Coordinates of C-alpha atoms in Angstrom, one line a residue:
X138 CA -2.2 25.4 14.8
X139 CA -0.7 23.9 11.7
X140 CA -3.2 22.5 9.2
X141 CA -3.2 19.1 7.4
X142 CA -5.6 18.0 4.6
X143 CA -6.0 14.3 4.3
X144 CA -7.7 13.0 1.1
X145 CA -9.2 9.6 2.2
X146 CA -10.4 8.9 5.7
X147 CA -10.1 5.1 5.4
X148 CA -7.7 2.6 6.9
X149 CA -4.6 4.4 5.9
X150 CA -6.0 7.9 6.2
X151 CA -7.4 7.5 9.7
X152 CA -5.3 4.4 10.7
X153 CA -1.9 5.8 9.9
X154 CA -1.6 9.4 8.6
X155 CA -4.1 10.7 11.1
X156 CA -1.9 9.5 14.0
X157 CA 1.2 11.1 12.4
X158 CA -0.6 14.5 12.0
X159 CA -1.9 14.3 15.6
X160 CA 1.5 13.5 17.1
X161 CA 3.0 16.4 15.1
X162 CA 0.6 19.0 16.4
X163 CA -1.6 19.4 13.2
X164 CA -5.3 20.0 13.0
X165 CA -6.5 17.5 10.3
X166 CA -9.3 18.0 7.8
X167 CA -10.2 14.6 6.3
X168 CA -11.8 14.6 2.9
X169 CA -14.0 11.6 2.1
X170 CA -17.0 10.4 0.1
X171 CA -18.7 8.3 2.9
X172 CA -21.3 10.5 4.6
X173 CA -21.3 8.6 7.9
X174 CA -17.6 9.0 8.3
X175 CA -17.6 12.7 7.4
X176 CA -20.5 13.4 9.7
X177 CA -19.0 11.4 12.5
X178 CA -15.7 13.2 12.3
X179 CA -17.4 16.6 12.1
X180 CA -19.7 15.9 15.1
X181 CA -17.1 14.3 17.4
X182 CA -13.9 16.0 16.3
X183 CA -11.9 12.9 17.3
X184 CA -11.8 9.1 16.7
X185 CA -10.3 6.1 18.5
X186 CA -7.2 4.3 17.1
X187 CA -6.6 0.9 18.6
X188 CA -3.0 -0.5 18.4
X189 CA -3.1 -4.2 18.7
X190 CA -0.4 -6.7 19.5
X191 CA 2.1 -7.4 22.3
X192 CA 1.6 -4.0 23.9
X193 CA -2.0 -3.0 23.1
X194 CA -3.2 0.6 23.7
X195 CA -5.8 2.9 22.4
X196 CA -5.3 6.5 21.3
X197 CA -7.8 9.2 20.8
X198 CA -6.9 11.2 17.7
X199 CA -8.3 14.6 18.2
X200 CA -8.2 18.0 16.5
X201 CA -9.9 16.6 13.5
X202 CA -12.8 17.5 11.2
X203 CA -14.0 16.4 7.8
X204 CA -15.4 17.6 4.5
X205 CA -17.3 15.8 1.8
X206 CA -15.3 15.3 -1.3
X207 CA -18.4 16.6 -3.1
X208 CA -18.0 20.0 -1.4
X209 CA -15.4 21.2 -3.9
X210 CA -15.4 24.8 -2.8
X211 CA -14.7 24.0 0.9
X212 CA -12.1 21.4 0.0
X213 CA -10.3 23.8 -2.3
X214 CA -10.3 26.4 0.5
X215 CA -8.9 23.9 3.0
X216 CA -6.1 22.9 0.6
X217 CA -5.3 26.5 -0.2
X218 CA -4.6 27.1 3.5
X219 CA -2.9 23.8 4.4
X220 CA 0.6 23.3 5.7
X221 CA 0.7 19.7 4.4
X222 CA -1.6 17.4 2.5
X223 CA -1.7 13.7 1.6
X224 CA -3.7 11.2 -0.4
X225 CA -4.7 7.7 0.6
X226 CA -7.7 7.1 -1.7
X227 CA -6.6 4.2 -4.0
X228 CA -5.0 4.5 -7.4
X229 CA -8.3 4.4 -9.3
X230 CA -9.6 7.4 -7.3
X231 CA -6.6 9.7 -8.0
X232 CA -8.1 11.0 -11.3
X233 CA -11.3 11.9 -9.5
X234 CA -9.6 14.1 -6.9
X235 CA -7.3 15.8 -9.4
X236 CA -9.9 18.6 -10.2
X237 CA -10.3 19.7 -6.6
X238 CA -6.5 19.5 -6.0
X239 CA -6.1 21.8 -9.0
X240 CA -8.8 24.1 -7.7
X241 CA -7.0 24.3 -4.3
X242 CA -3.6 24.9 -5.8
X243 CA -4.9 27.7 -8.1
X244 CA -6.6 29.3 -5.1
X245 CA -3.5 29.1 -3.0
X246 CA -1.0 30.4 -5.6
X247 CA -3.2 33.3 -6.7
X248 CA -1.2 34.9 -4.0
X249 CA 2.4 34.9 -5.3
X250 CA 4.0 34.9 -1.8
X251 CA 2.2 31.7 -0.7
X252 CA 4.4 29.0 0.8
X253 CA 5.1 25.8 -1.2
X254 CA 2.6 22.9 -0.8
X255 CA 3.7 19.3 -0.4
X256 CA 1.3 16.5 -1.0
X257 CA 2.3 13.1 0.2
X258 CA 1.0 10.4 -2.2
X259 CA 0.3 7.3 -0.2
X260 CA -0.8 5.0 -3.0
X261 CA 0.2 1.5 -4.2
X262 CA 1.6 2.8 -7.6
X263 CA 5.1 3.1 -8.8
X264 CA 5.7 6.7 -9.9
X265 CA 2.6 7.8 -8.2
X266 CA 4.0 11.3 -7.8
X267 CA 4.5 12.1 -11.4
X268 CA 1.2 10.4 -12.2
X269 CA -0.8 12.6 -9.9
X270 CA 1.1 15.7 -11.0
X271 CA 0.0 15.0 -14.6
X272 CA -3.6 14.4 -13.5
X273 CA -3.7 17.7 -11.7
X274 CA -2.0 19.6 -14.6
X275 CA -4.8 18.5 -16.9
X276 CA -7.3 20.5 -14.7
X277 CA -5.1 23.5 -14.0
X278 CA -5.1 26.8 -15.9
X279 CA -1.9 27.1 -17.9
X280 CA -0.8 30.1 -16.0
X281 CA -0.3 27.9 -12.9
X282 CA 1.7 25.2 -14.7
X283 CA 5.1 26.6 -13.7
X284 CA 4.0 27.0 -10.1
X285 CA 2.8 23.4 -10.1
X286 CA 6.3 22.2 -11.0
X287 CA 8.3 24.7 -8.9
X288 CA 6.2 25.0 -5.7
X289 CA 4.0 21.9 -5.4
X290 CA 5.7 18.7 -4.3
X291 CA 4.1 15.4 -5.1
X292 CA 6.0 13.2 -2.6
X293 CA 5.8 9.4 -3.0
X294 CA 5.6 7.3 0.2
X295 CA 6.0 3.7 1.1
X296 CA 3.2 2.5 3.4
X297 CA 4.3 -0.4 5.6
X298 CA 1.7 -0.3 8.4
X299 CA -0.8 -3.2 8.3
X300 CA -4.4 -2.3 8.8
X301 CA -6.7 -5.3 8.4
X302 CA -10.4 -5.2 7.4
X303 CA -12.5 -4.3 10.4
X304 CA -14.8 -7.1 11.6
X305 CA -18.6 -6.4 11.8
X306 CA -18.2 -6.5 15.6
X307 CA -15.6 -3.8 15.6
X308 CA -17.7 -1.7 13.2
X309 CA -20.7 -2.1 15.5
X310 CA -18.6 -1.0 18.5
X311 CA -17.7 2.3 16.8
X312 CA -17.9 3.2 13.1
X313 CA -14.9 5.5 13.5
X314 CA -12.7 2.9 15.2
X315 CA -9.6 1.7 13.3
X316 CA -7.4 -1.2 14.6
X317 CA -3.7 -1.1 13.5
X318 CA -0.3 -2.7 14.3
X319 CA 2.3 -0.7 16.2
X320 CA 4.7 -0.2 13.2
X321 CA 4.5 3.4 12.2
X322 CA 7.5 4.3 9.9
X323 CA 6.8 6.4 6.8
X324 CA 9.6 6.4 4.2
X325 CA 9.1 9.2 1.7
X326 CA 11.0 10.5 -1.3
X327 CA 13.2 13.4 0.0
X328 CA 13.7 14.6 -3.6
X329 CA 9.9 15.1 -4.1
X330 CA 9.5 18.0 -1.7
X331 CA 9.4 21.7 -2.6
X332 CA 10.8 24.1 -0.1
X333 CA 11.6 23.0 3.5
X334 CA 10.5 19.5 4.4
X335 CA 7.5 19.8 6.8
X336 CA 7.9 18.3 10.2
X337 CA 5.9 15.1 10.6
X338 CA 6.4 12.4 13.3
X339 CA 7.7 9.0 12.0
X340 CA 8.3 10.4 8.5
X341 CA 11.7 9.2 7.1
X342 CA 12.8 11.3 4.0
X343 CA 15.1 9.1 1.8
X344 CA 17.1 10.3 -1.2
X345 CA 17.4 6.7 -2.5
X346 CA 13.6 6.3 -2.3
X347 CA 13.2 3.9 -5.3
X348 CA 15.2 1.3 -3.3
X349 CA 12.6 1.6 -0.4
X350 CA 9.7 1.4 -2.9
X351 CA 11.1 -1.8 -4.2
X352 CA 11.9 -3.1 -0.7
X353 CA 8.2 -2.6 0.2
X354 CA 6.9 -4.2 -3.0
X355 CA 9.4 -7.1 -3.3
X356 CA 9.9 -8.0 0.4
X357 CA 6.8 -6.8 2.4
X358 CA 4.2 -7.2 -0.4
X359 CA 5.8 -10.3 -2.0
X360 CA 6.3 -12.0 1.3
X361 CA 2.8 -11.2 2.4
X362 CA 1.4 -12.5 -1.0
X363 CA 3.5 -15.7 -0.8
X364 CA 2.2 -16.4 2.7
X365 CA -1.4 -15.7 1.7
X366 CA -1.6 -17.7 -1.5
X367 CA 0.2 -20.7 0.0
X368 CA -1.9 -20.3 3.1
X369 CA -5.0 -20.5 1.0
X370 CA -4.0 -23.7 -0.5
X371 CA -3.3 -25.1 3.0
X372 CA -6.7 -24.1 4.2
X373 CA -5.7 -21.3 6.6
X374 CA -7.9 -18.3 7.4
X375 CA -5.5 -15.8 8.9
X376 CA -2.0 -14.7 8.0
X377 CA -0.7 -15.6 11.5
X378 CA -1.9 -19.2 11.0
X379 CA -0.2 -19.4 7.6
X380 CA 3.2 -18.0 8.7
X381 CA 3.2 -20.4 11.6
X382 CA 2.8 -23.4 9.2
X383 CA 6.3 -24.8 8.8
X384 CA 5.9 -25.6 5.1
X385 CA 4.7 -22.1 4.3
X386 CA 7.3 -20.4 6.5
X387 CA 10.1 -22.3 4.8
X388 CA 8.8 -21.3 1.3
X389 CA 8.3 -17.7 2.3
X390 CA 11.7 -17.5 3.9
X391 CA 13.3 -19.0 0.7
X392 CA 11.4 -16.7 -1.6
X393 CA 12.4 -13.6 0.4
X394 CA 16.0 -14.8 0.5
X395 CA 15.9 -14.5 -3.3
X396 CA 14.3 -11.0 -3.4
X397 CA 16.6 -9.7 -0.7
X398 CA 19.6 -10.9 -2.6
X399 CA 18.3 -9.3 -5.8
X400 CA 17.6 -6.0 -4.1
X401 CA 21.0 -5.9 -2.4
X402 CA 22.7 -6.4 -5.7
X403 CA 20.5 -3.9 -7.5
X404 CA 20.5 -1.0 -5.0
X405 CA 23.6 -1.7 -2.9
X406 CA 21.4 -2.1 0.2
X407 CA 23.2 -4.2 2.9
X408 CA 21.9 -7.8 2.6
X409 CA 21.9 -8.2 6.4
X410 CA 19.6 -5.1 6.7
X411 CA 17.2 -6.6 4.2
X412 CA 17.2 -9.9 5.9
X413 CA 16.5 -8.2 9.2
X414 CA 13.6 -6.4 7.6
X415 CA 12.1 -9.7 6.5
X416 CA 12.6 -11.2 10.0
X417 CA 10.8 -8.2 11.5
X418 CA 8.0 -8.6 9.0
X419 CA 7.6 -12.3 10.0
X420 CA 7.2 -11.2 13.6
X421 CA 4.5 -8.7 12.5
X422 CA 2.8 -11.3 10.4
X423 CA 2.5 -13.4 13.5
X424 CA 0.4 -10.8 15.3
X425 CA -2.8 -12.7 16.1
X426 CA -4.5 -9.6 17.5
X427 CA -4.3 -8.0 14.1
X428 CA -6.6 -10.7 12.7
X429 CA -5.3 -10.1 9.2
X430 CA -7.2 -12.4 6.8
X431 CA -5.8 -14.3 4.0
X432 CA -8.8 -13.2 1.8
X433 CA -7.7 -9.6 2.3
X434 CA -4.0 -10.1 1.6
X435 CA -4.6 -12.4 -1.4
X436 CA -7.5 -10.3 -3.0
X437 CA -7.3 -9.3 -6.6
X438 CA -4.7 -11.8 -7.9
X439 CA -5.0 -10.5 -11.4
X440 CA -3.4 -7.2 -10.3
X441 CA -0.9 -8.9 -8.0
X442 CA 0.3 -11.2 -10.8
X443 CA 0.9 -8.2 -13.0
X444 CA 4.3 -7.8 -14.7
X445 CA 5.5 -5.1 -12.4
X446 CA 3.8 -6.2 -9.2
X447 CA 5.0 -8.1 -6.1
X448 CA 5.5 -11.6 -7.5
X449 CA 6.3 -11.4 -11.2
X450 CA 8.0 -8.0 -10.7
X451 CA 10.2 -9.3 -7.9
X452 CA 11.1 -12.5 -9.9
X453 CA 12.0 -10.5 -13.0
X454 CA 14.2 -8.2 -10.8
X455 CA 15.9 -11.2 -9.4
X456 CA 16.6 -12.6 -12.8
X457 CA 18.0 -9.2 -13.9
X458 CA 20.4 -9.5 -11.0
X459 CA 21.5 -13.0 -11.7
X460 CA 19.4 -14.5 -8.9
X461 CA 17.3 -17.6 -9.6
X462 CA 13.8 -16.9 -8.1
X463 CA 12.6 -20.5 -8.0
X464 CA 10.7 -20.0 -4.7
X465 CA 9.1 -16.7 -5.8
X466 CA 7.9 -18.6 -9.0
X467 CA 6.5 -21.3 -6.7
X468 CA 4.4 -18.6 -4.9
X469 CA 3.3 -17.2 -8.2
X470 CA 2.1 -20.6 -9.3
X471 CA 0.1 -20.9 -6.1
X472 CA -1.4 -17.4 -6.7
X473 CA -2.7 -18.7 -10.1
X474 CA -4.8 -21.3 -8.2
X475 CA -6.5 -18.7 -5.9
X476 CA -10.3 -19.1 -6.5
X477 CA -12.6 -17.9 -3.7
X478 CA -16.0 -17.3 -5.2
X479 CA -16.5 -13.9 -3.6
X480 CA -13.4 -12.5 -5.3
X481 CA -14.4 -11.3 -8.8
X482 CA -10.7 -11.0 -9.9
X483 CA -10.0 -14.5 -8.7
X484 CA -12.9 -15.8 -10.8
X485 CA -11.7 -13.9 -13.8
X486 CA -8.3 -15.5 -13.3
X487 CA -9.8 -19.0 -13.1
X488 CA -11.8 -18.3 -16.3
X489 CA -8.6 -17.5 -18.1
X490 CA -6.9 -20.6 -16.7
X491 CA -9.9 -22.8 -17.6
X492 CA -10.0 -21.6 -21.1
X493 CA -6.3 -21.6 -21.9
X494 CA -4.4 -23.2 -19.1
X495 CA -1.4 -21.9 -17.3
X496 CA 0.1 -20.6 -20.5
X497 CA -2.9 -18.3 -21.0
X498 CA -2.4 -16.8 -17.5
X499 CA 1.3 -16.3 -18.1
X500 CA 0.5 -14.5 -21.3
X501 CA -2.6 -12.5 -20.5
X502 CA -2.1 -11.7 -16.8
X503 CA 1.7 -11.9 -16.2
X504 CA 2.6 -10.7 -19.7
X505 CA 5.4 -13.3 -19.9
X506 CA 6.5 -14.9 -23.2
X507 CA 5.8 -18.6 -23.0
X508 CA 9.4 -19.4 -23.8
X509 CA 10.8 -17.0 -21.1
X510 CA 13.0 -18.3 -18.2
X511 CA 10.4 -17.1 -15.6
X512 CA 7.5 -18.8 -17.4
X513 CA 9.4 -22.1 -17.2
X514 CA 10.1 -21.6 -13.5
X515 CA 6.4 -21.0 -12.8
X516 CA 5.5 -24.1 -14.8
X517 CA 7.9 -26.0 -12.6
X518 CA 6.4 -24.5 -9.5
X519 CA 2.9 -25.6 -10.6
X520 CA 4.3 -29.2 -11.0
X521 CA 5.8 -29.0 -7.5
X522 CA 2.4 -27.9 -6.1
X523 CA 0.9 -31.0 -7.6
X524 CA 3.7 -33.4 -6.7
X525 CA 4.0 -32.2 -3.1
X526 CA 0.3 -32.3 -2.3
X527 CA -0.4 -28.6 -1.9
X528 CA -3.4 -29.0 -4.2
X529 CA -6.2 -31.0 -2.6

């Protein structure tokens, strides 16, 4: 049986990639740091995956096992023998798994006739593939550096499946259960592979992958963020409630009309296809059974207001393409008011705003010059929020 090694057994690891491996006939070894998850997968050799929505169903994902990420020898052995591998650990954890990736690669290519290895990098980071390659190189003996470049693919992916935070009731039902939406496409960078592209259900290799990365960030993530931050101001708890609010829906639609126009002009993607993608996302946002919380989607506003991220990044892209992102700027202004006490990043954001006002946020968080066109649009958005009664 073909072998897959999955670094990260969380929502994306178990809730997305595990299904793809299972449907493609792989045996999957999950690598994770949480003992209860590792022991549960080892003991049961399977876990439940619940697809929620209009046509709910439950799958049993079998032919699985797990290793502790602390067991570097066993993980390196598994990677050395793998037919495919992937990461879904979070950007900040990538440097921590680089040493064991290097150990597995060295072990594999000690044998000169070993097949190429492709590692799908499922992380929210632009240029995640080159970043992880450099991290691994730093831990790899110099005699394997040429092999790393020639025979190891670090393949960037665009993750679109929505996997909400599990409720305490769901966790009590089964600690290995993951609830997900039905959407299951996995666009990947076709140019990142080494050797033949391994067969994997729902994987969509794309040669113009950067366009798909930006579509994910500037349509899916930006639309999600706009819905969440405006929904927070309107007192909603769930994304489905927010997108059903006519005021929010109108703003989200207008903002995504701007980003779709910008992306179409930048990448030559058909505008109708981008608009249809947004319409499909709206349908998915309306999935009540998913129970996607605004607090999850809006979390960490400091990162999400960064200069290359979903709101500021998409607005700057629009301006570069001659599109006026007034409604994206309005959503960014709403994000700057996000203040739940349990979100440390939100409180840090509010501290910056309390000390220096909106201009301090624009400079320190968004890295925008105060006199820039976009800074002016965000200030206008903040005034609109006040004038139209979004701020209570």
